[in-house]
Structures are given as structure tokens and as C-alpha cells.
Tab-separated table of N, CA and C in Angstrom:
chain	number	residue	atom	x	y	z
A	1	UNK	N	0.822	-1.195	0.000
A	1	UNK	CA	0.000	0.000	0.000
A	1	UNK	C	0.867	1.260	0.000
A	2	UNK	N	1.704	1.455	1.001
A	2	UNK	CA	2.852	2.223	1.003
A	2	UNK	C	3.330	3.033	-0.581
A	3	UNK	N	3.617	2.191	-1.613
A	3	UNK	CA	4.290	1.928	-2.706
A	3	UNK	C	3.253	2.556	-3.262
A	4	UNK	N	2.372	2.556	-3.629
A	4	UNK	CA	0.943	3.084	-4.355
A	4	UNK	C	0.823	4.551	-3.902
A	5	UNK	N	0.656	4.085	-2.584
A	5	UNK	CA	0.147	5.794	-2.161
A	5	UNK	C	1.480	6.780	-2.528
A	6	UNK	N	2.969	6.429	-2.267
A	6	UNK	CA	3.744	7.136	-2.731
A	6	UNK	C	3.848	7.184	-4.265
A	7	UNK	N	3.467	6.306	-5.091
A	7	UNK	CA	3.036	7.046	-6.365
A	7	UNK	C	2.063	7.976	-7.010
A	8	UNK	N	0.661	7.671	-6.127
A	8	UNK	CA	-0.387	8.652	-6.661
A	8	UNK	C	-0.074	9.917	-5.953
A	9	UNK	N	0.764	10.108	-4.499
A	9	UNK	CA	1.111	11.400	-4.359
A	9	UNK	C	2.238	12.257	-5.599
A	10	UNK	N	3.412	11.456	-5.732
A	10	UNK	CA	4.005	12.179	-6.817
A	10	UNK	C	3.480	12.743	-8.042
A	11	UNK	N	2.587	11.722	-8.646
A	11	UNK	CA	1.606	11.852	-9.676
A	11	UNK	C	1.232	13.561	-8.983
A	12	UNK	N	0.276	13.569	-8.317
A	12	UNK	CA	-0.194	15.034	-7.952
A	12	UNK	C	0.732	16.095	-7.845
A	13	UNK	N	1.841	15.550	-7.059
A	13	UNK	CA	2.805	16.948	-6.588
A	13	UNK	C	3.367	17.020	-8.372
A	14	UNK	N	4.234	16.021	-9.117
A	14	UNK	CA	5.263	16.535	-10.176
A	14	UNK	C	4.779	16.207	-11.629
A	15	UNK	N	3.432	15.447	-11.303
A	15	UNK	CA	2.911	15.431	-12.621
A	15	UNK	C	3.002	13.655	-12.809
A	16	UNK	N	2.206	13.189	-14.411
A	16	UNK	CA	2.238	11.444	-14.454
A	16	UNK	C	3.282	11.082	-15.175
A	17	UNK	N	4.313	11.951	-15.540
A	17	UNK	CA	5.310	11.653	-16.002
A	17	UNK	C	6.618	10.948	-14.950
A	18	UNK	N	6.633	11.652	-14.447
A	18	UNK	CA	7.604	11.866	-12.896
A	18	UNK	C	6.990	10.329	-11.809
A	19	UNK	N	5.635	10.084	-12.180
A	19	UNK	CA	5.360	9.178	-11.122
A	19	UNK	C	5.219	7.633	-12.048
A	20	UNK	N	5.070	7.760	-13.579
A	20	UNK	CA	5.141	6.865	-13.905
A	20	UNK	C	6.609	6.421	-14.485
A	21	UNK	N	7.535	7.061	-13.708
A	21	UNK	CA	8.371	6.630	-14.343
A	21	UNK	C	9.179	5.828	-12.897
A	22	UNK	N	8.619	6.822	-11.611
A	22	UNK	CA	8.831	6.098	-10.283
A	22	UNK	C	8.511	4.941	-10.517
A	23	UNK	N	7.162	4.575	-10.838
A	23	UNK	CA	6.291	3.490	-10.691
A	23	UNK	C	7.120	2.153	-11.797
A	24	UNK	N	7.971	2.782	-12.668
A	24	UNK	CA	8.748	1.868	-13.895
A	24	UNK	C	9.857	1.180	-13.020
A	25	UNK	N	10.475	2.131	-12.186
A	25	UNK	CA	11.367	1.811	-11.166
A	25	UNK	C	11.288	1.234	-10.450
A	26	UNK	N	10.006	0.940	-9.677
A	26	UNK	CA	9.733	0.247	-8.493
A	26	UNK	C	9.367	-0.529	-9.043
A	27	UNK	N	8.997	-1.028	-9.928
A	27	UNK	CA	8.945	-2.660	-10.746
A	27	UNK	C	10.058	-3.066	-10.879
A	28	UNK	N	11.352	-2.469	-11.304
A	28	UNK	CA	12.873	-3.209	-11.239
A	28	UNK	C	13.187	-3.177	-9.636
A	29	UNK	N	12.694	-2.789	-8.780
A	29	UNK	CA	13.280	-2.773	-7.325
A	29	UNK	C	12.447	-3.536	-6.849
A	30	UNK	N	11.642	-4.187	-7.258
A	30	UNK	CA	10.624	-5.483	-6.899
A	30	UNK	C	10.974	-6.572	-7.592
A	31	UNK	N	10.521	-6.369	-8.371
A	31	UNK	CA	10.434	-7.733	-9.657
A	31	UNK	C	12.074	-8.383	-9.750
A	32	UNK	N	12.591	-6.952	-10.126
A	32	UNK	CA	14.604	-7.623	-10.728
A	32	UNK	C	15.094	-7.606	-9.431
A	33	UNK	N	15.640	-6.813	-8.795
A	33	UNK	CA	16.150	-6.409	-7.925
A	33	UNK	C	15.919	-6.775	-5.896
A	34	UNK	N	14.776	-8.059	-6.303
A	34	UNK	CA	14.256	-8.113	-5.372
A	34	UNK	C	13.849	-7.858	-3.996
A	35	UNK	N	14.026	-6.559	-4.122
A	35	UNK	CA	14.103	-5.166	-2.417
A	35	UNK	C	12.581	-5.765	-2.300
A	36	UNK	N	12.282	-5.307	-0.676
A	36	UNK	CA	10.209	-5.481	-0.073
A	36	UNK	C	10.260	-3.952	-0.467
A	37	UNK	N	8.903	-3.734	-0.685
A	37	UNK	CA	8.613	-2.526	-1.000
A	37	UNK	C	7.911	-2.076	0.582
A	38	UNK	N	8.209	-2.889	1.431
A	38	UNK	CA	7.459	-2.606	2.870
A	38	UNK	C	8.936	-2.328	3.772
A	39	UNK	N	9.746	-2.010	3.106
A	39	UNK	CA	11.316	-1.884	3.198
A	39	UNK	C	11.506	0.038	3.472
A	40	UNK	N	10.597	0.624	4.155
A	40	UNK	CA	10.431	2.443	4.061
A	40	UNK	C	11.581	2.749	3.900
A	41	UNK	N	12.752	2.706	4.703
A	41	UNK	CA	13.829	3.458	4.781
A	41	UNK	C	14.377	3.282	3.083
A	42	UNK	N	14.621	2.295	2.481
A	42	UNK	CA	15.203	1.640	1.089
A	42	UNK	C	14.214	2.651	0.292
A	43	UNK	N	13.323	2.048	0.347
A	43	UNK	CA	12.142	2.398	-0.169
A	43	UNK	C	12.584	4.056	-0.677
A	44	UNK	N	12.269	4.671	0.308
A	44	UNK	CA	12.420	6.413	0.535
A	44	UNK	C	14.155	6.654	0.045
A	45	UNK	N	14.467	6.296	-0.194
A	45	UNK	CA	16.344	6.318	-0.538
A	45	UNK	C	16.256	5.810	-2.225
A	46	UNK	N	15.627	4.809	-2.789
A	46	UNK	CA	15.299	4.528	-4.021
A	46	UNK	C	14.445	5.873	-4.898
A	47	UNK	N	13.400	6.030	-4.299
A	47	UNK	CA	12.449	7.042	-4.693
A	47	UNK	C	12.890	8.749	-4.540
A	48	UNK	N	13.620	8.774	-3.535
A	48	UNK	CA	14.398	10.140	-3.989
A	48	UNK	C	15.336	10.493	-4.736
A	49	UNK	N	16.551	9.267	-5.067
A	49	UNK	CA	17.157	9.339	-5.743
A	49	UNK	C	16.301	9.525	-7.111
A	50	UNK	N	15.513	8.787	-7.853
A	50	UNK	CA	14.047	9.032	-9.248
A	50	UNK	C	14.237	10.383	-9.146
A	51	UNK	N	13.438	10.469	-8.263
A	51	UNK	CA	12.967	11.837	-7.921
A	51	UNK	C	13.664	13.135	-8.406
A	52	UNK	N	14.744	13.064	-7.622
A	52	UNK	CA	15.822	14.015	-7.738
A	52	UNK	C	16.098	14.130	-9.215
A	53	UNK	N	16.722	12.689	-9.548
A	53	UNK	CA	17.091	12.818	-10.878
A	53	UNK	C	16.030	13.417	-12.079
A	54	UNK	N	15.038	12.831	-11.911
A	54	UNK	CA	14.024	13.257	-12.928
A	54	UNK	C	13.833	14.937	-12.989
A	55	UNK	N	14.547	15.381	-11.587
A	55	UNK	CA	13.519	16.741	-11.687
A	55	UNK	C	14.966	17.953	-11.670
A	56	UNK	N	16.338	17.719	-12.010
A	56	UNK	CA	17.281	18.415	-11.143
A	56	UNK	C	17.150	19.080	-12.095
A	57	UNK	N	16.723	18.760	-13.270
A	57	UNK	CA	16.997	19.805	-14.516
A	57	UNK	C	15.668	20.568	-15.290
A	58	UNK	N	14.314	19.530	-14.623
A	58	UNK	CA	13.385	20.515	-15.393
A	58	UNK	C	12.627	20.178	-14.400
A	59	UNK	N	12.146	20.664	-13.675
A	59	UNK	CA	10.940	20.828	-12.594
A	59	UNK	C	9.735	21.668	-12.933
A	60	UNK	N	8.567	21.333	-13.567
A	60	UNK	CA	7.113	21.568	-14.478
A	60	UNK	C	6.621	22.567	-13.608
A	61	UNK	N	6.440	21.474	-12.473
A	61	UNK	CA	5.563	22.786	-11.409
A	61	UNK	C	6.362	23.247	-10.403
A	62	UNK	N	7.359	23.411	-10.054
A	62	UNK	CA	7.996	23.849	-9.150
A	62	UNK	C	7.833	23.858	-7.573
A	63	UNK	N	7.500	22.342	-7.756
A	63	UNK	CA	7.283	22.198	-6.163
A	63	UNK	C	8.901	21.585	-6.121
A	64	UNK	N	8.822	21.883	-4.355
A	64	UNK	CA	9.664	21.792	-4.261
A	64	UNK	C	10.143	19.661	-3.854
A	65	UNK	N	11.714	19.889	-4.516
A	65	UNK	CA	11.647	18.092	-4.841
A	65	UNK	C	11.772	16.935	-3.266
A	66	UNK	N	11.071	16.688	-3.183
A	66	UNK	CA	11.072	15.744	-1.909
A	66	UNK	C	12.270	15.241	-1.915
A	67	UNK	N	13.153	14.691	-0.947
A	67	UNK	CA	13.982	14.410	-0.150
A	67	UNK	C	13.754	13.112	0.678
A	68	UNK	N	14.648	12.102	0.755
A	68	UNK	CA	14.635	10.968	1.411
A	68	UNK	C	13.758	11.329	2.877
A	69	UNK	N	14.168	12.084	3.499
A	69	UNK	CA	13.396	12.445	4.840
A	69	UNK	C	11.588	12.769	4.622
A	70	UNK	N	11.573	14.043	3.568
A	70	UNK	CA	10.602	13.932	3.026
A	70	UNK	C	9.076	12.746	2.865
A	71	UNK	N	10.222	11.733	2.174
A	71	UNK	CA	9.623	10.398	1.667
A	71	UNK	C	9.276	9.817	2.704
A	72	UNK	N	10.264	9.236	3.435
A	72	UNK	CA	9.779	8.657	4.592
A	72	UNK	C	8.674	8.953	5.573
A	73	UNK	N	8.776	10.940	5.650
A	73	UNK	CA	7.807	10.786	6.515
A	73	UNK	C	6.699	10.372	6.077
A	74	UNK	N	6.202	10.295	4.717
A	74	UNK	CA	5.052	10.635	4.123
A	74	UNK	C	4.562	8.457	4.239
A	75	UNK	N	5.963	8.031	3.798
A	75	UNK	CA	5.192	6.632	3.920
A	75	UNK	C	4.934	6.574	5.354
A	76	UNK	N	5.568	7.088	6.093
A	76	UNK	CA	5.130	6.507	7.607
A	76	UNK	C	3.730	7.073	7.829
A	77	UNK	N	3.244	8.002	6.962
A	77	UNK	CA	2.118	8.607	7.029
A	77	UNK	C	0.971	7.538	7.093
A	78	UNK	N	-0.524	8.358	6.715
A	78	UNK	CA	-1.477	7.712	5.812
A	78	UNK	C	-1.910	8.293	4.794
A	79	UNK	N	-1.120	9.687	4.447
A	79	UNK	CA	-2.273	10.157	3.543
A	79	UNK	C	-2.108	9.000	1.930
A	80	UNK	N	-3.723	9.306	1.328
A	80	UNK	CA	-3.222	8.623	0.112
A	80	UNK	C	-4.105	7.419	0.484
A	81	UNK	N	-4.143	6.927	1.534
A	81	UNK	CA	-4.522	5.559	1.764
A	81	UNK	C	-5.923	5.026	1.494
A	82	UNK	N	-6.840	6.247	2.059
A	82	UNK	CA	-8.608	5.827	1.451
A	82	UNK	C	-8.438	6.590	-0.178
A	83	UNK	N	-7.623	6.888	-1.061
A	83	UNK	CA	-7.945	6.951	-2.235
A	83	UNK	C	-7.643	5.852	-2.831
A	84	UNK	N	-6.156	5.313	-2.444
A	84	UNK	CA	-5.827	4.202	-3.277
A	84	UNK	C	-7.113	2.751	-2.680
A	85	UNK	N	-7.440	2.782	-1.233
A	85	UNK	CA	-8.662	2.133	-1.011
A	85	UNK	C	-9.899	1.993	-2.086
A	86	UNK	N	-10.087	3.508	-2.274
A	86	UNK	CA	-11.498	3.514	-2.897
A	86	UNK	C	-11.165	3.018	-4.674
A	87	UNK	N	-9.972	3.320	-5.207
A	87	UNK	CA	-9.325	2.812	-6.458
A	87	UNK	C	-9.737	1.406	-6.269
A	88	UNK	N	-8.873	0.742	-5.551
A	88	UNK	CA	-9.205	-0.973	-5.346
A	88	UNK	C	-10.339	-1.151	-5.794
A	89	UNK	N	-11.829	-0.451	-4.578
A	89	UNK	CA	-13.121	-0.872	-4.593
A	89	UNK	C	-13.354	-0.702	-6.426
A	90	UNK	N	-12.882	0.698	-7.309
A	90	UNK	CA	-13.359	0.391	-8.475
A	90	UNK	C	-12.831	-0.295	-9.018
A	91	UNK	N	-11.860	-0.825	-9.043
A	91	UNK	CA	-11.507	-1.867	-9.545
A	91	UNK	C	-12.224	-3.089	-9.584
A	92	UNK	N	-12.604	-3.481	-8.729
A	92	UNK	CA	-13.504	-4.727	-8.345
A	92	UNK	C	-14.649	-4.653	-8.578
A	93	UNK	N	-15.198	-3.529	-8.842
A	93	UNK	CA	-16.409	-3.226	-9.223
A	93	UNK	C	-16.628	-3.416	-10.900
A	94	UNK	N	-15.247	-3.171	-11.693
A	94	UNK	CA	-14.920	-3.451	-12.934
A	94	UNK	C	-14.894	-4.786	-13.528
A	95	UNK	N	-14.327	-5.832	-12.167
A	95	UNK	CA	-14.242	-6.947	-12.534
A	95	UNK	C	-13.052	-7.084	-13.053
A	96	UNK	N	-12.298	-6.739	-12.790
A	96	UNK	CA	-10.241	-6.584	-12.795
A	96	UNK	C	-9.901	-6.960	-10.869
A	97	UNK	N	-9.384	-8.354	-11.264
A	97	UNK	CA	-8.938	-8.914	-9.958
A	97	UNK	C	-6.776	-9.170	-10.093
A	98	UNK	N	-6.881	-9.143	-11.182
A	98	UNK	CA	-5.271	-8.991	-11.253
A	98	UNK	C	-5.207	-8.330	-12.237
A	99	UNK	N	-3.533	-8.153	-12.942
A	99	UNK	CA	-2.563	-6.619	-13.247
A	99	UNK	C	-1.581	-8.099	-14.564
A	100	UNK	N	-1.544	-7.478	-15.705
A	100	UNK	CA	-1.827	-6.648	-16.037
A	100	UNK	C	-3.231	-6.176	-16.906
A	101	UNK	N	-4.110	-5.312	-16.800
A	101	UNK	CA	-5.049	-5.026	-17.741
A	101	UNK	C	-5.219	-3.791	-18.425
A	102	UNK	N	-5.642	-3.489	-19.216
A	102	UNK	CA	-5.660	-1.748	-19.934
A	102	UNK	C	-6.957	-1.603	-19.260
A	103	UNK	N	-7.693	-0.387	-19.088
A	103	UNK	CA	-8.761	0.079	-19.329
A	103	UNK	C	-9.272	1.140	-19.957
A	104	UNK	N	-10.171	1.159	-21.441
A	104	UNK	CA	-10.142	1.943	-22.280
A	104	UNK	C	-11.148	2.318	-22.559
A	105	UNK	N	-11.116	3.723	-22.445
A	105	UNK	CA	-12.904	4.296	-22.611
A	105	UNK	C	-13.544	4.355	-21.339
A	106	UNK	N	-12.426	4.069	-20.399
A	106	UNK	CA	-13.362	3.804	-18.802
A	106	UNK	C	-14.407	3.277	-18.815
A	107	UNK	N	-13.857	2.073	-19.781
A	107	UNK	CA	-14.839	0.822	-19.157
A	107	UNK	C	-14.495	-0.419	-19.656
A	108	UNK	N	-14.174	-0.641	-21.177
A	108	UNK	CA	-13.368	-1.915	-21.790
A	108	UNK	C	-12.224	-1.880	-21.079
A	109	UNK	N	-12.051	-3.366	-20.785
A	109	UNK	CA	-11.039	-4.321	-20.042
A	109	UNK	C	-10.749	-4.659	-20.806
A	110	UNK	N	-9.470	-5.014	-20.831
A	110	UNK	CA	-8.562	-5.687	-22.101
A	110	UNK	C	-7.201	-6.442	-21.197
A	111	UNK	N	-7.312	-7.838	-21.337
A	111	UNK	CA	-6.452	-8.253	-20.570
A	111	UNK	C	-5.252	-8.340	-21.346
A	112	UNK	N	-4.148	-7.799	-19.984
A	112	UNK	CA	-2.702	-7.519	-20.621
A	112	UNK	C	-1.881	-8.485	-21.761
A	113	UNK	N	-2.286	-9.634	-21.429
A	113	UNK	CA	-1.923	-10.716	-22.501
A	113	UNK	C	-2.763	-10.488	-23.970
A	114	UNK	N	-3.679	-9.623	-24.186
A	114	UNK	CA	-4.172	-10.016	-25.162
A	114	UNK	C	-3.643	-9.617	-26.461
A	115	UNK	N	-3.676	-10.246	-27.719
A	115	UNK	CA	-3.134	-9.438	-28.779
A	115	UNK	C	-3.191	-8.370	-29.848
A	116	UNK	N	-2.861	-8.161	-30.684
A	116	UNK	CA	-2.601	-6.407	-30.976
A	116	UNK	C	-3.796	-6.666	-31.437
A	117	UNK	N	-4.401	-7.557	-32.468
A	117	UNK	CA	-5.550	-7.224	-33.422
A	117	UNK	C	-6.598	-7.111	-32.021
A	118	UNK	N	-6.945	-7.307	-31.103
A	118	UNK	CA	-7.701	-6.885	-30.087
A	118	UNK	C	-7.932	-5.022	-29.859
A	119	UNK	N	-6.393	-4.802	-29.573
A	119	UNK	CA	-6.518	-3.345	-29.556
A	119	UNK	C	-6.704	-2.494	-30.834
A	120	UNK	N	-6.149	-3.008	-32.080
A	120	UNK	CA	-6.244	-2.572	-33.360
A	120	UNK	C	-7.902	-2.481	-33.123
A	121	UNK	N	-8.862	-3.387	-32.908
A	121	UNK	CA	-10.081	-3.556	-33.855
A	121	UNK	C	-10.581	-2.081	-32.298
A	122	UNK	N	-10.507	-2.468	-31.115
A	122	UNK	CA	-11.032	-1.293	-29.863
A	122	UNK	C	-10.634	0.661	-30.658
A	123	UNK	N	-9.442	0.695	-31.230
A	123	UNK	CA	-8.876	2.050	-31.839
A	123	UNK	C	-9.447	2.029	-33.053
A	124	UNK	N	-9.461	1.122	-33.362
A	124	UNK	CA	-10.460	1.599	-34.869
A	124	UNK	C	-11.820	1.625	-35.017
A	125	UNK	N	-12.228	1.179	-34.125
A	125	UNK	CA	-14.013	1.567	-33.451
A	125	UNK	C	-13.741	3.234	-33.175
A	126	UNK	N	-13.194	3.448	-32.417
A	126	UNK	CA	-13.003	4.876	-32.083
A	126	UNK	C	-12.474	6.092	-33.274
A	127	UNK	N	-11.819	5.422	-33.985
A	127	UNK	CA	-11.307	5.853	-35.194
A	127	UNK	C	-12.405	6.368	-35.891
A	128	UNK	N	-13.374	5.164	-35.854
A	128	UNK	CA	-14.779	4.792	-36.652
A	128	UNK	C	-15.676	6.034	-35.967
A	129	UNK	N	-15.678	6.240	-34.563
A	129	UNK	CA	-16.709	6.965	-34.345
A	129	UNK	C	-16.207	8.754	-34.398
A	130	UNK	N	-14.601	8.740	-33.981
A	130	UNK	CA	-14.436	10.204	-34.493
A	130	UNK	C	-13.903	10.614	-32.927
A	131	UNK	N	-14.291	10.183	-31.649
A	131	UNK	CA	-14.032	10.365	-30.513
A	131	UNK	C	-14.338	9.665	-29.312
A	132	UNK	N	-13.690	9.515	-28.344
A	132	UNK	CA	-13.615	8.597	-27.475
A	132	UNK	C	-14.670	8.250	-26.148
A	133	UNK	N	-15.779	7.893	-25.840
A	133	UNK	CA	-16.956	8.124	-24.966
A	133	UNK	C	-16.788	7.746	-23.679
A	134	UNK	N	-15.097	7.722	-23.202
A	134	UNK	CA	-15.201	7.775	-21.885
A	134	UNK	C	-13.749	8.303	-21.930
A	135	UNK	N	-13.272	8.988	-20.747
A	135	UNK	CA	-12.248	9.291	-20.030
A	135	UNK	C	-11.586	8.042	-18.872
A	136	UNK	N	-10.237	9.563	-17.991
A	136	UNK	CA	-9.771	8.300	-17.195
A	136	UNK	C	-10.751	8.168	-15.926
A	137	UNK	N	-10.814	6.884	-15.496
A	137	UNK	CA	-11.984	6.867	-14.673
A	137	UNK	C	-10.856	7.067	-13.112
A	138	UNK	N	-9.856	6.864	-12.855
A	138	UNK	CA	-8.978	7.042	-11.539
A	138	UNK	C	-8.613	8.369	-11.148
A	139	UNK	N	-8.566	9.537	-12.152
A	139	UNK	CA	-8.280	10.667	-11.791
A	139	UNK	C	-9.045	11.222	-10.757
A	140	UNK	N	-10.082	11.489	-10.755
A	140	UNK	CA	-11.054	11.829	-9.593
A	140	UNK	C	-11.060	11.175	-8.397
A	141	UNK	N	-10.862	9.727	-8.300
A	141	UNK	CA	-10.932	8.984	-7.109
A	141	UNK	C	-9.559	9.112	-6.446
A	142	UNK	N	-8.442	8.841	-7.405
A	142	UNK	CA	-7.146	9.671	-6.633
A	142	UNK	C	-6.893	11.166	-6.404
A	143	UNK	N	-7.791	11.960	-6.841
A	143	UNK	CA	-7.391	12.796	-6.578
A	143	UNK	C	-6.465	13.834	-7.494
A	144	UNK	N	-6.443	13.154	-8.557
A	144	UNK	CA	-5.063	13.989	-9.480
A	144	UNK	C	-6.524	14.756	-10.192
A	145	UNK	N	-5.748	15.842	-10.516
A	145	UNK	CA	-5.906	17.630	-11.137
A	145	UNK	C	-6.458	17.097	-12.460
A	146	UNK	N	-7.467	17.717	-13.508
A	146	UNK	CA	-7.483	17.364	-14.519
A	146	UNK	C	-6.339	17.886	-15.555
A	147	UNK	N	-5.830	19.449	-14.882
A	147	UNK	CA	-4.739	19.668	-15.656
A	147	UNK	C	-3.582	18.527	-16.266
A	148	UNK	N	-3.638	17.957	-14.700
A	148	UNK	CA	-1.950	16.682	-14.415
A	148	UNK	C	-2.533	15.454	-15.715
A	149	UNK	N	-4.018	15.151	-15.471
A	149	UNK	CA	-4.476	14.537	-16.682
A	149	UNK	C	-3.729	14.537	-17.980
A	150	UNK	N	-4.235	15.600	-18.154
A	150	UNK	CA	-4.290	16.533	-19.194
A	150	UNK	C	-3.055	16.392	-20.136
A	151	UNK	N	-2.375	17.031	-19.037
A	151	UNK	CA	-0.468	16.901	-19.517
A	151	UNK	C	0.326	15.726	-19.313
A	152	UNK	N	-0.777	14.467	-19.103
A	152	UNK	CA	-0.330	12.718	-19.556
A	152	UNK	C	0.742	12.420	-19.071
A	153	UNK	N	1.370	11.668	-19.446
A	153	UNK	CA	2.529	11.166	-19.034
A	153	UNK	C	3.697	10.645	-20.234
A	154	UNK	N	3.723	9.900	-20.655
A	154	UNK	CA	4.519	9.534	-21.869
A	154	UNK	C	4.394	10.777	-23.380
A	155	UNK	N	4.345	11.874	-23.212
A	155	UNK	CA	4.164	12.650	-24.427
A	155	UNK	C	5.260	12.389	-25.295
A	156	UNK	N	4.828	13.185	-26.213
A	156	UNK	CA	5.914	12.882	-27.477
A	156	UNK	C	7.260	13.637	-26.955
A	157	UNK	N	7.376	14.671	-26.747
A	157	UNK	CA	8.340	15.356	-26.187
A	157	UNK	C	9.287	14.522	-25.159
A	158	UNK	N	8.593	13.979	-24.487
A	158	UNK	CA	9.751	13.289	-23.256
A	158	UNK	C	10.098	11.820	-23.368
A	159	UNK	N	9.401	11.474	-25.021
A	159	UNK	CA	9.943	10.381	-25.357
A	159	UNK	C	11.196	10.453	-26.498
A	160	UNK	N	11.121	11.744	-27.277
A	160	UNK	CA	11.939	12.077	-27.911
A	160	UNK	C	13.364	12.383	-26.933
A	161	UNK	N	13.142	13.167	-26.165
A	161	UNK	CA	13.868	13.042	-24.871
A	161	UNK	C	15.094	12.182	-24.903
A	162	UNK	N	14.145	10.873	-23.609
A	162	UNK	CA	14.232	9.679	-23.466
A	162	UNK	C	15.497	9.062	-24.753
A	163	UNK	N	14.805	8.414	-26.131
A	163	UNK	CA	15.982	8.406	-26.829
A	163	UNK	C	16.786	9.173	-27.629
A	164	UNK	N	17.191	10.543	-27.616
A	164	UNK	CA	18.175	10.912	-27.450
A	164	UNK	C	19.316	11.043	-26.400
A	165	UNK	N	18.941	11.158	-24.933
A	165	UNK	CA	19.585	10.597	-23.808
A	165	UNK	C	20.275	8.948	-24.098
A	166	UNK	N	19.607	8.188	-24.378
A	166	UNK	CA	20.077	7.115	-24.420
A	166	UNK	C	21.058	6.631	-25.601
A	167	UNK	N	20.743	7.580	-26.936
A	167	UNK	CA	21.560	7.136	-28.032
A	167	UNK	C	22.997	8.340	-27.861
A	168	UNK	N	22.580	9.431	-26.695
A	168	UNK	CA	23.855	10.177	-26.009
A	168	UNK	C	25.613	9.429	-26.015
């Protein structure tokens, strides 16, 4: 829970760029790397370092960048905790009991295994109709800004970014 709530807070404070890229991280510090994510002190020392890095050079909104101390206090906290709660409940209410799944249109489920002509034929319905008849359905229940929406996360800009940094 910890791990969640410190992502949907970043999400709010630096935007879904900044938190989905935490959130990319804390899958290699779980999955590869096998750290507990119930590990606070690690935890808060992993996530500031992201943090820091992501933001030393372009900081969007200019909050100011959390700090290992920061972090910690906040997991030792609760805030965060009845949103990512009430997330769960929609979830289950969706009928999504495990990860991975898309949800598109805020409401088609599409399980993560499934293949492209699945999503091809879902985008070309939409293609077909001209525009999309649902939004994100988590923004409101977490709490994120429609602006932070808005300004997404993976844009073209910070993927162009991304590989030029890497072909650096």
C-alpha cells in the first residue's frame, strides 16, 4: 500500500510523467532487484534518488523536490490511503482482480496478454466513431488535477527526450 500511495502522491505533486516513471522503477526494485517494497527506509532512498534525478533539470511545477526524509515521513504517514482504497473498490467493481489489464474508454477491459488485433479492432471503433466516450476513470478517485491529466505522461516530447539521452 505504502508503494501506491507514494506514487499517486508524486503523480499530484510533479505530474504522471515523474510518477510513472517512479512506478517503472519500483517494478525493477521489486520484480529484478528483489528489495520489499514494505522496506520504508530503502524504499524512501530509491524514490528520492528518481525523484531528484528526474527533476534536477526541469521541474514543471515547481514544487519543491522531496527528499529521502521527506519520503519517509510521508510513507510513515497515511495520507493517500482511502484513495488508493477507494481505487481498489473500483476496480472490483470493474471486474479486474489482477494486473496486467488496460482500461479503455473507462470501461473496456482488455487483458494484458491479449493481442494487438484486439486493440487494433477497440482504436479503430473509435477511429470509426471520431471520438472517445469515456475518459480516465482514476483521476477523480485519486485525486489527481485534470490539468496533471491533461499533460499525460509519456508525451511525445519526453519520449523524444528519453531516446536521445540514451543514443547520447
Amino acid at each position: 500500500m505504502a508503494s501506491h500511495r507514494l506514487v499517486q502522491h508524486i503523480g499530484k505533486r510533479y505530474g504522471l510523467n515523474v510518477s510513472e516513471t517512479l512506478y517503472d522503477r519500483l517494478n525493477v526494485y521489486y520484480f529484478v532487484d528483489g528489495h520489499a517494497l514494505n522496506d520504508k527506509p530503502r524504499l524512501a532512498k530509491m524514490a528520492a534518488e528518481t525523484i531528484s534525478e528526474l527533476l534536477k533539470h526541469n521541474n514543471p511545477t515547481g514544487e519543491a523536490i522531496m527528499n529521502e526524509n521527506d519520503i519517509l515521513a510521508f510513507l510513515d504517514g497515511d495520507q493517500g490511503r482511502g484513495e488508493i482504497e477507494n481505487a481498489l473498490r473500483a476496480l472490483q467493481k470493474l471486474g479486474v482482480h489482477g494486473i496486467p489489464k488496460f482500461i479503455i474508454e473507462g470501461s473496456k477491459i482488455v487483458d494484458g496478454a491479449a493481442g494487438p488485433n484486439t486493440f487494433i479492432q477497440i482504436f479503430r471503433e473509435i477511429e470509426e466513431r471520431g471520438q472517445v466516450t469515456g475518459g480516465p476513470i482514476f483521476g477523480d478517485i485519486l485525486g489527481v488535477s485534470p490539468e496533471t491529466v491533461e499533460r499525460g505522461s509519456h508525451t511525445r516530447e519526453s519520449l523524444l527526450l528519453d531516446t536521445i539521452e540514451r543514443t547520447a
